[in-house]
mmCIF file of C-alpha atoms in Angstrom:
data_model
loop_
_atom_site.group_PDB
_atom_site.id
_atom_site.type_symbol
_atom_site.label_atom_id
_atom_site.label_comp_id
_atom_site.label_asym_id
_atom_site.label_seq_id
_atom_site.Cartn_x
_atom_site.Cartn_y
_atom_site.Cartn_z
ATOM 1 C CA MET V 12 64.992 -23.574 -25.026
ATOM 2 C CA ILE V 13 66.694 -27.092 -24.423
ATOM 3 C CA GLY V 14 65.408 -29.574 -26.650
ATOM 4 C CA VAL V 15 66.342 -33.872 -28.237
ATOM 5 C CA ILE V 16 66.015 -34.622 -31.024
ATOM 6 C CA ILE V 17 64.626 -38.043 -32.332
ATOM 7 C CA SER V 18 65.478 -39.991 -35.384
ATOM 8 C CA ILE V 19 64.490 -42.936 -37.394
ATOM 9 C CA LYS V 20 67.597 -42.505 -39.556
ATOM 10 C CA GLU V 21 71.113 -41.998 -38.571
ATOM 11 C CA ASP V 22 72.097 -39.169 -40.248
ATOM 12 C CA THR V 23 71.136 -36.147 -38.023
ATOM 13 C CA ALA V 24 73.710 -33.639 -38.759
ATOM 14 C CA GLU V 25 71.485 -31.351 -41.008
ATOM 15 C CA LEU V 26 68.916 -31.558 -38.417
ATOM 16 C CA LYS V 27 71.279 -30.365 -35.536
ATOM 17 C CA GLU V 28 72.581 -27.670 -37.846
ATOM 18 C CA LEU V 29 68.584 -26.825 -38.315
ATOM 19 C CA VAL V 30 68.267 -26.274 -34.790
ATOM 20 C CA LYS V 31 71.711 -24.762 -33.966
ATOM 21 C CA THR V 32 70.328 -22.390 -36.205
ATOM 22 C CA LEU V 33 66.930 -21.385 -34.373
ATOM 23 C CA GLY V 34 69.191 -20.774 -31.537
ATOM 24 C CA HIS V 35 68.242 -23.354 -29.445
ATOM 25 C CA GLU V 36 70.298 -26.480 -27.218
ATOM 26 C CA ILE V 37 70.738 -29.788 -27.614
ATOM 27 C CA LYS V 38 70.525 -31.890 -24.778
ATOM 28 C CA GLY V 39 70.000 -35.703 -25.943
ATOM 29 C CA GLU V 40 69.444 -37.798 -28.961
ATOM 30 C CA PHE V 41 67.256 -40.619 -29.544
ATOM 31 C CA VAL V 42 67.892 -42.359 -33.300
ATOM 32 C CA GLN V 43 65.595 -45.928 -33.629
ATOM 33 C CA ILE V 44 66.664 -47.297 -36.645
ATOM 34 C CA ARG V 45 63.064 -48.152 -38.720
ATOM 35 C CA GLY V 46 62.042 -49.219 -41.779
ATOM 36 C CA ARG V 47 58.864 -46.820 -41.642
ATOM 37 C CA ALA V 48 57.456 -44.492 -38.678
ATOM 38 C CA THR V 49 54.561 -45.720 -36.084
ATOM 39 C CA PRO V 50 51.967 -43.567 -34.275
ATOM 40 C CA TYR V 51 54.518 -41.881 -32.598
ATOM 41 C CA TYR V 52 57.244 -41.973 -35.661
ATOM 42 C CA VAL V 53 59.618 -44.861 -32.412
ATOM 43 C CA GLY V 54 58.413 -47.798 -31.230
ATOM 44 C CA LYS V 55 56.007 -47.281 -28.329
ATOM 45 C CA GLY V 56 59.152 -48.432 -26.355
ATOM 46 C CA LYS V 57 61.291 -46.460 -27.292
ATOM 47 C CA ILE V 58 59.130 -42.869 -26.949
ATOM 48 C CA GLU V 59 58.458 -44.485 -23.124
ATOM 49 C CA GLU V 60 62.223 -43.784 -22.721
ATOM 50 C CA ILE V 61 62.437 -40.397 -24.558
ATOM 51 C CA LYS V 62 59.293 -39.833 -22.685
ATOM 52 C CA GLU V 63 61.484 -40.320 -18.899
ATOM 53 C CA TYR V 64 64.221 -38.280 -20.340
ATOM 54 C CA VAL V 65 62.556 -35.220 -21.053
ATOM 55 C CA LYS V 66 60.615 -34.897 -17.478
ATOM 56 C CA ASN V 67 63.841 -36.295 -16.085
ATOM 57 C CA ASN V 68 66.020 -33.376 -17.652
ATOM 58 C CA ASN V 69 63.970 -30.319 -18.028
ATOM 59 C CA ILE V 70 63.265 -30.907 -22.228
ATOM 60 C CA GLU V 71 61.594 -27.823 -23.101
ATOM 61 C CA ILE V 72 61.368 -29.201 -26.584
ATOM 62 C CA ALA V 73 61.456 -31.927 -29.476
ATOM 63 C CA PHE V 74 62.913 -31.775 -32.669
ATOM 64 C CA VAL V 75 62.163 -34.646 -34.947
ATOM 65 C CA ASN V 76 63.779 -35.493 -38.758
ATOM 66 C CA ASP V 77 60.771 -35.848 -40.603
ATOM 67 C CA PRO V 78 58.250 -34.343 -41.742
ATOM 68 C CA LEU V 79 55.057 -35.705 -39.524
ATOM 69 C CA ARG V 80 51.570 -36.588 -40.071
ATOM 70 C CA PRO V 81 49.300 -34.985 -38.179
ATOM 71 C CA SER V 82 48.553 -37.629 -35.777
ATOM 72 C CA GLN V 83 52.194 -38.867 -35.045
ATOM 73 C CA TRP V 84 52.867 -35.133 -33.787
ATOM 74 C CA TYR V 85 49.388 -35.152 -31.953
ATOM 75 C CA ASN V 86 49.896 -38.545 -30.405
ATOM 76 C CA MET V 87 53.742 -36.715 -29.820
ATOM 77 C CA GLU V 88 52.872 -34.249 -28.100
ATOM 78 C CA LYS V 89 50.021 -35.970 -25.850
ATOM 79 C CA ILE V 90 52.886 -38.362 -24.644
ATOM 80 C CA LEU V 91 55.533 -36.051 -24.142
ATOM 81 C CA GLN V 92 53.917 -32.541 -22.741
ATOM 82 C CA ILE V 93 56.340 -31.078 -25.028
ATOM 83 C CA PRO V 94 56.097 -28.672 -28.493
ATOM 84 C CA VAL V 95 57.041 -30.617 -31.130
ATOM 85 C CA TYR V 96 58.420 -29.192 -33.828
ATOM 86 C CA ASP V 97 59.194 -31.416 -37.240
ATOM 87 C CA ARG V 98 61.703 -31.084 -39.698
ATOM 88 C CA LEU V 99 59.410 -28.745 -42.027
ATOM 89 C CA ARG V 100 58.043 -26.283 -38.775
ATOM 90 C CA ILE V 101 61.840 -26.184 -38.145
ATOM 91 C CA ILE V 102 62.895 -24.881 -41.537
ATOM 92 C CA LEU V 103 59.176 -22.875 -41.907
ATOM 93 C CA GLU V 104 60.299 -21.088 -38.232
ATOM 94 C CA ILE V 105 64.153 -20.293 -39.791
ATOM 95 C CA PHE V 106 62.519 -18.665 -43.286
ATOM 96 C CA ALA V 107 60.450 -16.677 -40.689
ATOM 97 C CA LYS V 108 63.625 -14.852 -38.823
ATOM 98 C CA ARG V 109 65.148 -14.757 -41.952
ATOM 99 C CA ALA V 110 62.554 -12.920 -44.393
ATOM 100 C CA SER V 111 63.102 -9.146 -44.570
ATOM 101 C CA ARG V 112 61.858 -8.285 -47.696
ATOM 102 C CA LYS V 113 57.801 -8.319 -48.317
ATOM 103 C CA GLU V 114 57.746 -10.734 -50.374
ATOM 104 C CA ALA V 115 59.704 -13.102 -48.869
ATOM 105 C CA GLN V 116 57.582 -12.472 -45.710
ATOM 106 C CA LEU V 117 54.391 -13.026 -48.035
ATOM 107 C CA GLN V 118 55.897 -16.142 -49.436
ATOM 108 C CA VAL V 119 57.401 -17.627 -45.410
ATOM 109 C CA LYS V 120 53.273 -16.973 -43.880
ATOM 110 C CA LEU V 121 51.775 -18.675 -46.830
ATOM 111 C CA ALA V 122 53.948 -21.535 -46.108
ATOM 112 C CA GLN V 123 52.996 -21.641 -42.721
ATOM 113 C CA LEU V 124 49.500 -21.230 -43.543
ATOM 114 C CA GLU V 125 49.978 -24.253 -45.298
ATOM 115 C CA TYR V 126 51.834 -26.227 -43.218
ATOM 116 C CA GLU V 127 49.257 -25.897 -40.529
ATOM 117 C CA LYS V 128 46.044 -26.958 -42.469
ATOM 118 C CA PRO V 129 46.468 -30.744 -42.204
ATOM 119 C CA PHE V 130 47.351 -30.006 -38.383
ATOM 120 C CA VAL V 131 44.589 -28.300 -37.452
ATOM 121 C CA ARG V 132 42.233 -30.331 -39.698
ATOM 122 C CA GLU V 133 43.487 -33.437 -36.981
ATOM 123 C CA LEU V 134 43.648 -30.909 -33.748
ATOM 124 C CA PHE V 135 39.383 -30.279 -34.967
ATOM 125 C CA ARG V 136 38.277 -33.968 -35.385
ATOM 126 C CA ARG V 137 40.393 -35.282 -32.147
ATOM 127 C CA ILE V 138 37.872 -32.711 -30.827
ATOM 128 C CA LYS V 139 35.359 -33.644 -32.245
ATOM 129 C CA GLU V 140 35.896 -36.243 -31.318
ATOM 130 C CA GLY V 141 35.869 -35.570 -27.286
ATOM 131 C CA GLU V 142 40.000 -35.681 -26.494
ATOM 132 C CA ARG V 143 41.738 -32.881 -24.999
ATOM 133 C CA ALA V 144 43.408 -30.841 -28.251
ATOM 134 C CA GLY V 145 46.289 -30.443 -26.818
ATOM 135 C CA PHE V 146 49.672 -27.616 -26.548
ATOM 136 C CA LEU V 147 47.959 -25.595 -30.065
ATOM 137 C CA GLY V 148 43.930 -26.611 -29.058
ATOM 138 C CA GLY V 149 41.573 -24.699 -27.943
ATOM 139 C CA GLY V 150 37.402 -25.700 -28.498
ATOM 140 C CA GLU V 151 35.546 -26.657 -31.042
ATOM 141 C CA TYR V 152 34.462 -23.383 -32.320
ATOM 142 C CA VAL V 153 38.238 -22.055 -31.713
ATOM 143 C CA VAL V 154 39.594 -24.457 -33.506
ATOM 144 C CA ALA V 155 37.356 -24.335 -36.832
ATOM 145 C CA ASP V 156 37.170 -20.234 -36.448
ATOM 146 C CA TYR V 157 41.175 -20.566 -36.716
ATOM 147 C CA TYR V 158 40.469 -22.605 -40.135
ATOM 148 C CA GLU V 159 38.282 -20.185 -41.420
ATOM 149 C CA MET V 160 41.080 -17.747 -40.947
ATOM 150 C CA ILE V 161 43.608 -19.617 -42.607
ATOM 151 C CA LYS V 162 41.870 -20.419 -45.801
ATOM 152 C CA ARG V 163 40.575 -16.459 -45.471
ATOM 153 C CA GLN V 164 44.223 -15.576 -45.310
ATOM 154 C CA THR V 165 45.681 -17.683 -47.901
ATOM 155 C CA LYS V 166 43.362 -16.460 -50.548
ATOM 156 C CA LYS V 167 44.404 -12.846 -49.531
ATOM 157 C CA ILE V 168 48.214 -13.181 -49.318
ATOM 158 C CA ARG V 169 48.209 -15.570 -53.158
ATOM 159 C CA ARG V 170 45.781 -12.394 -54.425
ATOM 160 C CA GLU V 171 49.125 -10.077 -53.251
ATOM 161 C CA LEU V 172 52.346 -12.417 -54.451
ATOM 162 C CA LYS V 173 50.025 -12.882 -57.966
ATOM 163 C CA ARG V 174 50.122 -9.329 -58.065
ATOM 164 C CA ILE V 175 53.986 -8.497 -57.030
ATOM 165 C CA ARG V 176 54.932 -11.621 -59.853
ATOM 166 C CA GLU V 177 52.794 -9.444 -62.212
ATOM 167 C CA GLU V 178 55.066 -6.143 -60.831
ATOM 168 C CA ARG V 179 58.467 -8.160 -61.703
ATOM 169 C CA GLU V 180 57.152 -10.334 -64.871
ATOM 170 C CA LEU V 181 57.004 -6.389 -65.818
ATOM 171 C CA LYS V 182 60.734 -5.122 -64.793
ATOM 172 C CA ARG V 183 61.592 -8.630 -66.324
ATOM 173 C CA ARG V 184 60.428 -7.640 -69.860
ATOM 174 C CA LYS V 185 61.494 -3.990 -69.900
ATOM 175 C CA ARG V 186 65.520 -5.624 -68.795
ATOM 176 C CA ARG V 187 64.770 -7.664 -71.744
ATOM 177 C CA GLU V 188 63.448 -4.546 -74.047
ATOM 178 C CA LYS V 189 66.932 -3.261 -72.990
ATOM 179 C CA GLY V 190 68.878 -6.483 -74.443
ATOM 180 C CA PHE V 191 69.931 -7.393 -70.959
ATOM 181 C CA TYR V 192 70.178 -11.516 -70.925
ATOM 182 C CA LEU V 193 69.748 -12.647 -67.646
ATOM 183 C CA VAL V 194 71.281 -15.359 -64.934
ATOM 184 C CA SER V 195 70.327 -17.107 -62.167
ATOM 185 C CA ILE V 196 72.508 -17.992 -59.736
ATOM 186 C CA ALA V 197 71.391 -21.624 -58.254
ATOM 187 C CA GLY V 198 72.480 -24.578 -55.704
ATOM 188 C CA TYR V 199 71.964 -26.136 -52.061
ATOM 189 C CA THR V 200 71.531 -23.560 -49.243
ATOM 190 C CA ASN V 201 75.292 -22.601 -48.223
ATOM 191 C CA ALA V 202 77.050 -23.490 -51.206
ATOM 192 C CA GLY V 203 77.810 -19.562 -50.952
ATOM 193 C CA LYS V 204 75.405 -17.938 -54.376
ATOM 194 C CA SER V 205 75.248 -14.407 -52.126
ATOM 195 C CA SER V 206 79.329 -14.460 -51.866
ATOM 196 C CA LEU V 207 79.990 -15.021 -55.867
ATOM 197 C CA LEU V 208 76.696 -13.051 -56.999
ATOM 198 C CA LYS V 209 78.499 -9.172 -54.470
ATOM 199 C CA TYR V 210 81.787 -10.694 -56.831
ATOM 200 C CA LEU V 211 80.489 -10.581 -59.508
ATOM 201 C CA THR V 212 78.762 -7.385 -59.548
ATOM 202 C CA GLY V 213 81.022 -5.871 -56.927
ATOM 203 C CA GLU V 214 77.044 -4.909 -55.010
ATOM 204 C CA LYS V 215 77.113 -4.689 -51.412
ATOM 205 C CA VAL V 216 74.977 -7.918 -50.809
ATOM 206 C CA VAL V 217 75.055 -9.704 -47.025
ATOM 207 C CA VAL V 218 76.577 -13.162 -47.245
ATOM 208 C CA GLU V 219 76.447 -15.061 -44.361
ATOM 209 C CA GLU V 220 77.675 -18.302 -43.854
ATOM 210 C CA ARG V 221 73.943 -19.953 -42.617
ATOM 211 C CA VAL V 222 71.479 -21.892 -44.008
ATOM 212 C CA PHE V 223 68.484 -19.794 -45.667
ATOM 213 C CA SER V 224 70.801 -16.520 -45.602
ATOM 214 C CA THR V 225 69.042 -15.802 -48.978
ATOM 215 C CA LEU V 226 65.027 -15.813 -49.182
ATOM 216 C CA SER V 227 64.303 -13.272 -51.481
ATOM 217 C CA THR V 228 65.783 -12.433 -55.321
ATOM 218 C CA LYS V 229 68.854 -10.231 -55.839
ATOM 219 C CA THR V 230 69.626 -8.861 -59.714
ATOM 220 C CA CYS V 231 72.298 -7.013 -60.410
ATOM 221 C CA ARG V 232 74.453 -5.996 -63.320
ATOM 222 C CA LEU V 233 77.633 -7.988 -63.724
ATOM 223 C CA PHE V 234 80.184 -4.960 -63.151
ATOM 224 C CA GLY V 235 82.767 -4.792 -65.985
ATOM 225 C CA GLY V 236 80.687 -6.258 -68.512
ATOM 226 C CA LYS V 237 82.361 -7.343 -71.815
ATOM 227 C CA SER V 238 80.300 -7.033 -74.700
ATOM 228 C CA VAL V 239 76.508 -7.692 -73.666
ATOM 229 C CA PRO V 240 74.137 -6.168 -70.312
ATOM 230 C CA ILE V 241 74.366 -9.082 -68.092
ATOM 231 C CA LEU V 242 72.287 -9.615 -65.297
ATOM 232 C CA LEU V 243 72.634 -11.646 -62.436
ATOM 233 C CA THR V 244 69.768 -12.849 -59.748
ATOM 234 C CA ASP V 245 70.806 -14.592 -56.873
ATOM 235 C CA THR V 246 68.276 -17.229 -55.596
ATOM 236 C CA VAL V 247 66.700 -19.492 -52.596
ATOM 237 C CA GLY V 248 69.044 -22.931 -51.636
ATOM 238 C CA PHE V 249 67.498 -25.670 -52.150
ATOM 239 C CA ILE V 250 66.874 -28.363 -49.439
ATOM 240 C CA LYS V 251 66.677 -31.986 -49.574
ATOM 241 C CA ASP V 252 63.274 -33.187 -49.447
ATOM 242 C CA LEU V 253 60.847 -30.379 -49.562
ATOM 243 C CA PRO V 254 57.182 -30.899 -49.980
ATOM 244 C CA HIS V 255 55.870 -29.319 -53.183
ATOM 245 C CA TRP V 256 53.525 -27.171 -51.126
ATOM 246 C CA LEU V 257 56.660 -25.579 -49.843
ATOM 247 C CA VAL V 258 58.629 -24.974 -53.746
ATOM 248 C CA ASP V 259 54.993 -23.724 -54.862
ATOM 249 C CA ALA V 260 55.165 -21.175 -52.080
ATOM 250 C CA PHE V 261 58.398 -19.917 -52.847
ATOM 251 C CA HIS V 262 57.781 -19.828 -56.457
ATOM 252 C CA SER V 263 59.119 -16.350 -57.427
ATOM 253 C CA THR V 264 62.218 -17.639 -56.816
ATOM 254 C CA LEU V 265 62.225 -20.893 -59.374
ATOM 255 C CA GLU V 266 60.573 -18.368 -61.911
ATOM 256 C CA GLU V 267 63.470 -16.585 -61.661
ATOM 257 C CA ILE V 268 65.736 -19.470 -62.912
ATOM 258 C CA TYR V 269 62.449 -20.516 -65.650
ATOM 259 C CA LEU V 270 63.242 -17.592 -67.375
ATOM 260 C CA ALA V 271 66.791 -17.201 -67.044
ATOM 261 C CA ASP V 272 68.809 -16.903 -70.454
ATOM 262 C CA VAL V 273 71.689 -19.004 -68.003
ATOM 263 C CA VAL V 274 71.808 -20.664 -65.040
ATOM 264 C CA ILE V 275 74.970 -21.334 -62.671
ATOM 265 C CA LEU V 276 74.792 -24.164 -60.510
ATOM 266 C CA LEU V 277 76.793 -23.694 -57.491
ATOM 267 C CA ILE V 278 78.063 -26.773 -55.941
ATOM 268 C CA ASP V 279 80.186 -26.022 -52.286
ATOM 269 C CA ILE V 280 83.134 -28.533 -53.217
ATOM 270 C CA THR V 281 84.003 -28.426 -49.429
ATOM 271 C CA ASP V 282 81.285 -30.929 -48.442
ATOM 272 C CA ASP V 283 82.132 -34.763 -48.190
ATOM 273 C CA ILE V 284 82.041 -36.622 -51.909
ATOM 274 C CA GLU V 285 79.045 -38.342 -51.291
ATOM 275 C CA GLU V 286 77.193 -35.467 -50.379
ATOM 276 C CA MET V 287 78.416 -33.704 -53.328
ATOM 277 C CA LYS V 288 76.636 -36.108 -55.607
ATOM 278 C CA ILE V 289 73.556 -35.990 -53.213
ATOM 279 C CA LYS V 290 73.160 -31.781 -54.022
ATOM 280 C CA ALA V 291 74.410 -32.132 -57.217
ATOM 281 C CA PHE V 292 72.326 -35.039 -58.718
ATOM 282 C CA THR V 293 69.029 -33.579 -57.166
ATOM 283 C CA SER V 294 69.837 -29.467 -57.886
ATOM 284 C CA LEU V 295 70.397 -30.575 -61.132
ATOM 285 C CA LYS V 296 67.102 -32.608 -61.419
ATOM 286 C CA GLU V 297 65.608 -29.333 -59.522
ATOM 287 C CA ILE V 298 66.670 -27.330 -62.611
ATOM 288 C CA LYS V 299 65.365 -29.380 -65.271
ATOM 289 C CA ALA V 300 62.579 -29.872 -63.330
ATOM 290 C CA ILE V 301 61.785 -26.963 -63.833
ATOM 291 C CA LYS V 302 63.240 -25.527 -66.809
ATOM 292 C CA ARG V 303 63.467 -27.411 -69.885
ATOM 293 C CA GLU V 304 66.591 -27.582 -71.814
ATOM 294 C CA PRO V 305 68.232 -24.891 -69.813
ATOM 295 C CA ASN V 306 71.699 -23.088 -70.253
ATOM 296 C CA ILE V 307 73.346 -24.938 -67.426
ATOM 297 C CA ILE V 308 76.878 -24.216 -66.306
ATOM 298 C CA ILE V 309 78.436 -26.076 -62.829
ATOM 299 C CA ALA V 310 81.086 -24.554 -60.649
ATOM 300 C CA LEU V 311 82.358 -26.084 -58.014
ATOM 301 C CA ASN V 312 82.634 -23.033 -54.640
ATOM 302 C CA LYS V 313 85.034 -22.824 -52.062
ATOM 303 C CA ILE V 314 88.067 -24.297 -53.507
ATOM 304 C CA ASP V 315 90.241 -22.306 -51.672
ATOM 305 C CA LEU V 316 89.333 -24.448 -48.732
ATOM 306 C CA ILE V 317 91.172 -27.525 -50.012
ATOM 307 C CA GLU V 318 93.775 -28.401 -51.274
ATOM 308 C CA GLU V 319 94.611 -28.459 -55.456
ATOM 309 C CA LYS V 320 94.402 -32.806 -55.242
ATOM 310 C CA GLU V 321 91.166 -33.066 -53.955
ATOM 311 C CA ILE V 322 89.968 -30.638 -55.522
ATOM 312 C CA GLU V 323 90.426 -32.593 -58.873
ATOM 313 C CA LYS V 324 89.312 -36.078 -57.946
ATOM 314 C CA LYS V 325 86.075 -34.859 -56.697
ATOM 315 C CA ARG V 326 85.544 -32.068 -60.107
ATOM 316 C CA LYS V 327 85.995 -35.200 -62.324
ATOM 317 C CA ILE V 328 83.861 -37.421 -60.046
ATOM 318 C CA ILE V 329 80.980 -35.401 -59.992
ATOM 319 C CA GLU V 330 81.665 -34.623 -64.030
ATOM 320 C CA ASP V 331 81.128 -38.128 -64.604
ATOM 321 C CA LEU V 332 78.032 -37.773 -62.949
ATOM 322 C CA LEU V 333 76.348 -35.215 -64.255
ATOM 323 C CA GLY V 334 77.355 -35.226 -67.837
ATOM 324 C CA TYR V 335 79.575 -31.402 -67.930
ATOM 325 C CA THR V 336 82.520 -30.462 -66.801
ATOM 326 C CA CYS V 337 82.514 -28.476 -64.001
ATOM 327 C CA ILE V 338 84.732 -25.342 -63.173
ATOM 328 C CA PRO V 339 86.454 -24.999 -60.154
ATOM 329 C CA ILE V 340 85.913 -21.387 -58.521
ATOM 330 C CA SER V 341 86.233 -19.376 -55.211
ATOM 331 C CA ALA V 342 83.712 -16.646 -54.759
ATOM 332 C CA LYS V 343 85.519 -15.597 -51.674
ATOM 333 C CA THR V 344 89.327 -14.526 -53.515
ATOM 334 C CA GLY V 345 87.976 -15.061 -56.817
ATOM 335 C CA LYS V 346 90.063 -17.566 -58.242
ATOM 336 C CA ASN V 347 89.032 -18.754 -61.628
ATOM 337 C CA VAL V 348 85.860 -16.175 -61.255
ATOM 338 C CA GLU V 349 86.892 -14.841 -65.139
ATOM 339 C CA LYS V 350 86.661 -18.177 -66.501
ATOM 340 C CA LEU V 351 83.138 -18.398 -65.573
ATOM 341 C CA ILE V 352 82.969 -15.113 -66.669
ATOM 342 C CA GLU V 353 83.922 -15.864 -69.890
ATOM 343 C CA GLU V 354 81.713 -19.461 -70.020
ATOM 344 C CA ILE V 355 78.985 -16.977 -69.342
ATOM 345 C CA TYR V 356 79.453 -15.090 -72.328
ATOM 346 C CA ARG V 357 80.212 -18.647 -74.679
ATOM 347 C CA VAL V 358 77.044 -19.757 -73.163
ATOM 348 C CA LEU V 359 74.939 -16.981 -74.918
ATOM 349 C CA PRO V 360 74.407 -16.209 -78.347
ATOM 350 C CA SER V 361 77.391 -14.510 -80.102
ATOM 351 C CA PRO V 362 76.338 -10.943 -79.964
ATOM 352 C CA ALA V 363 75.909 -8.079 -82.931
ATOM 353 C CA ARG V 364 78.460 -5.650 -84.080
ATOM 354 C CA PHE V 365 78.107 -2.848 -85.765
ATOM 355 C CA ARG V 366 79.539 0.247 -86.410
ATOM 356 C CA VAL V 367 77.342 4.119 -86.583
ATOM 357 C CA ARG V 368 77.942 6.978 -88.684
ATOM 358 C CA LEU V 369 75.977 9.771 -86.049
ATOM 359 C CA PRO V 370 75.519 13.560 -86.848
ATOM 360 C CA LYS V 371 78.578 15.632 -85.025
ATOM 361 C CA LYS V 372 75.652 17.398 -83.342
ATOM 362 C CA ILE V 373 73.751 14.548 -81.685
ATOM 363 C CA SER V 374 72.088 14.393 -78.403
ATOM 364 C CA PRO V 375 73.641 13.633 -75.288
ATOM 365 C CA ASP V 376 70.710 11.507 -74.131
ATOM 366 C CA PHE V 377 70.580 8.933 -76.735
ATOM 367 C CA LEU V 378 74.436 8.064 -76.447
ATOM 368 C CA ARG V 379 73.626 7.315 -72.913
ATOM 369 C CA TRP V 380 70.747 5.260 -73.795
ATOM 370 C CA ILE V 381 73.219 3.918 -76.548
ATOM 371 C CA GLU V 382 75.574 2.790 -73.766
ATOM 372 C CA GLU V 383 72.772 1.922 -71.114
ATOM 373 C CA SER V 384 71.589 -0.698 -73.540
ATOM 374 C CA ALA V 385 75.013 -1.837 -75.786
ATOM 375 C CA SER V 386 78.695 -2.111 -75.282
ATOM 376 C CA VAL V 387 80.063 1.386 -77.191
ATOM 377 C CA ASN V 388 84.521 0.058 -77.811
ATOM 378 C CA TYR V 389 84.921 3.406 -79.283
ATOM 379 C CA ILE V 390 84.152 6.522 -80.509
ATOM 380 C CA GLU V 391 85.699 8.805 -82.228
ATOM 381 C CA MET V 392 85.546 12.437 -84.366
ATOM 382 C CA ASP V 393 86.141 13.235 -87.920
ATOM 383 C CA GLY V 394 83.871 15.371 -88.890
ATOM 384 C CA CYS V 395 80.407 12.793 -87.679
ATOM 385 C CA LEU V 396 80.707 10.605 -84.702
ATOM 386 C CA ASN V 397 81.259 7.263 -85.067
ATOM 387 C CA VAL V 398 80.228 4.688 -82.503
ATOM 388 C CA GLU V 399 81.465 0.903 -82.639
ATOM 389 C CA VAL V 400 78.197 -1.137 -81.008
ATOM 390 C CA VAL V 401 78.379 -4.591 -79.130
ATOM 391 C CA CYS V 402 75.252 -5.684 -77.939
ATOM 392 C CA SER V 403 72.759 -8.427 -77.297
ATOM 393 C CA GLN V 404 70.939 -10.003 -81.100
ATOM 394 C CA ARG V 405 67.522 -9.143 -79.035
ATOM 395 C CA ILE V 406 68.252 -4.987 -78.662
ATOM 396 C CA LYS V 407 70.051 -5.023 -82.100
ATOM 397 C CA ASN V 408 67.096 -3.704 -84.671
ATOM 398 C CA LYS V 409 66.069 -1.475 -81.774
ATOM 399 C CA ILE V 410 69.060 0.487 -81.613
ATOM 400 C CA ILE V 411 70.393 0.507 -85.544
ATOM 401 C CA GLY V 412 65.777 1.332 -85.874
ATOM 402 C CA LYS V 413 66.795 4.585 -83.699
ATOM 403 C CA CYS V 414 70.083 5.460 -84.585
ATOM 404 C CA GLU V 415 68.456 6.096 -88.581
ATOM 405 C CA LYS V 416 65.944 7.462 -87.643
ATOM 406 C CA VAL V 417 68.062 10.430 -86.161
ATOM 407 C CA GLY V 418 70.118 10.826 -89.114
ATOM 408 C CA GLY V 419 72.846 7.178 -88.606
ATOM 409 C CA GLU V 420 74.295 5.485 -91.309
ATOM 410 C CA VAL V 421 74.682 2.127 -89.553
ATOM 411 C CA ILE V 422 77.100 -0.794 -90.843
ATOM 412 C CA VAL V 423 77.119 -4.587 -89.540
ATOM 413 C CA TYR V 424 79.819 -6.144 -89.403
ATOM 414 C CA GLU V 425 79.287 -10.089 -90.044
ATOM 415 C CA ASN V 426 79.661 -12.809 -86.811
#
């Protein structure tokens, strides 16, 4: 569809990117700098100007660079006579296009229903006062029935999401019981989180240079982990100025950050420095709001796209701003990713180390269980089976107990 952008602030770059992601064409742009929005979002004279432009240029849709109050949306649609999408509705449309897994689809639907509630209430109020409802309206009973349907659907989706969360928590508990540490990759949309997950795990993760390419979490094991088993999880990207109800709809991805042993905050180093500062500060604030005293590692991604001098300049600015050491990396080429892996292991608790002397005729299934739960450094035969084990502290006692139960002799090393 052919549309126009309407804004009361100068920066429309993000909105243009969002509209482009939806596949619409932008033909015109109207910016009126204002301290506060009016009943028409922009001034009366400006909305009349936009109305004429829409009429004379076959404009089919208007995109607004802010969330709209229901009354503003109603007034704008009434005067422009075309659909009006505010920033939140555009984001939700993108979410709906991106959602592929059942949980993501449910989360998006929940967010859409929460978004629609105040707008449907506004339609209902206007109809009761005798006004025509506009593009999304119907009669009084139709709108009232639709509102009741929203409430029923919301309740049903919340129940289903609760069931999915409980299943995930069960899986997470089993992983912890097996000695896995959990690492989440967080950051703004398009920072390269899926690319980093793909590089670190060797898994076939879909990597796309577009906003919100990841809507549901994906968990994979760290490829070639050296001492303790680590699971990495990609999360949905942060984006500026989202309301709390929209963030709540994507509870599961925030849950991965809250329950992680380590959070990797990924920042796109190709952004201009002011944009980097805003995203870095906001992301860190979001993570700390979700998880108290988190173990955070900050990585500056996409260093393959800029010069070394610029990398160092931006690294220093972000380190001074956040008070954290930053690791410049390229998830695409793998440059400095080993340094990132070393930092993950440094931040995690020191692993337990011990040697187990097992009977020679030990079950292969038992050995396989140890290998899945820990790193086995070497195995040698001298009448018995000697196994040097490195594992997380949380599973040490479980492995030792099982080894002793089958007749093993355990020697624990001092860390």
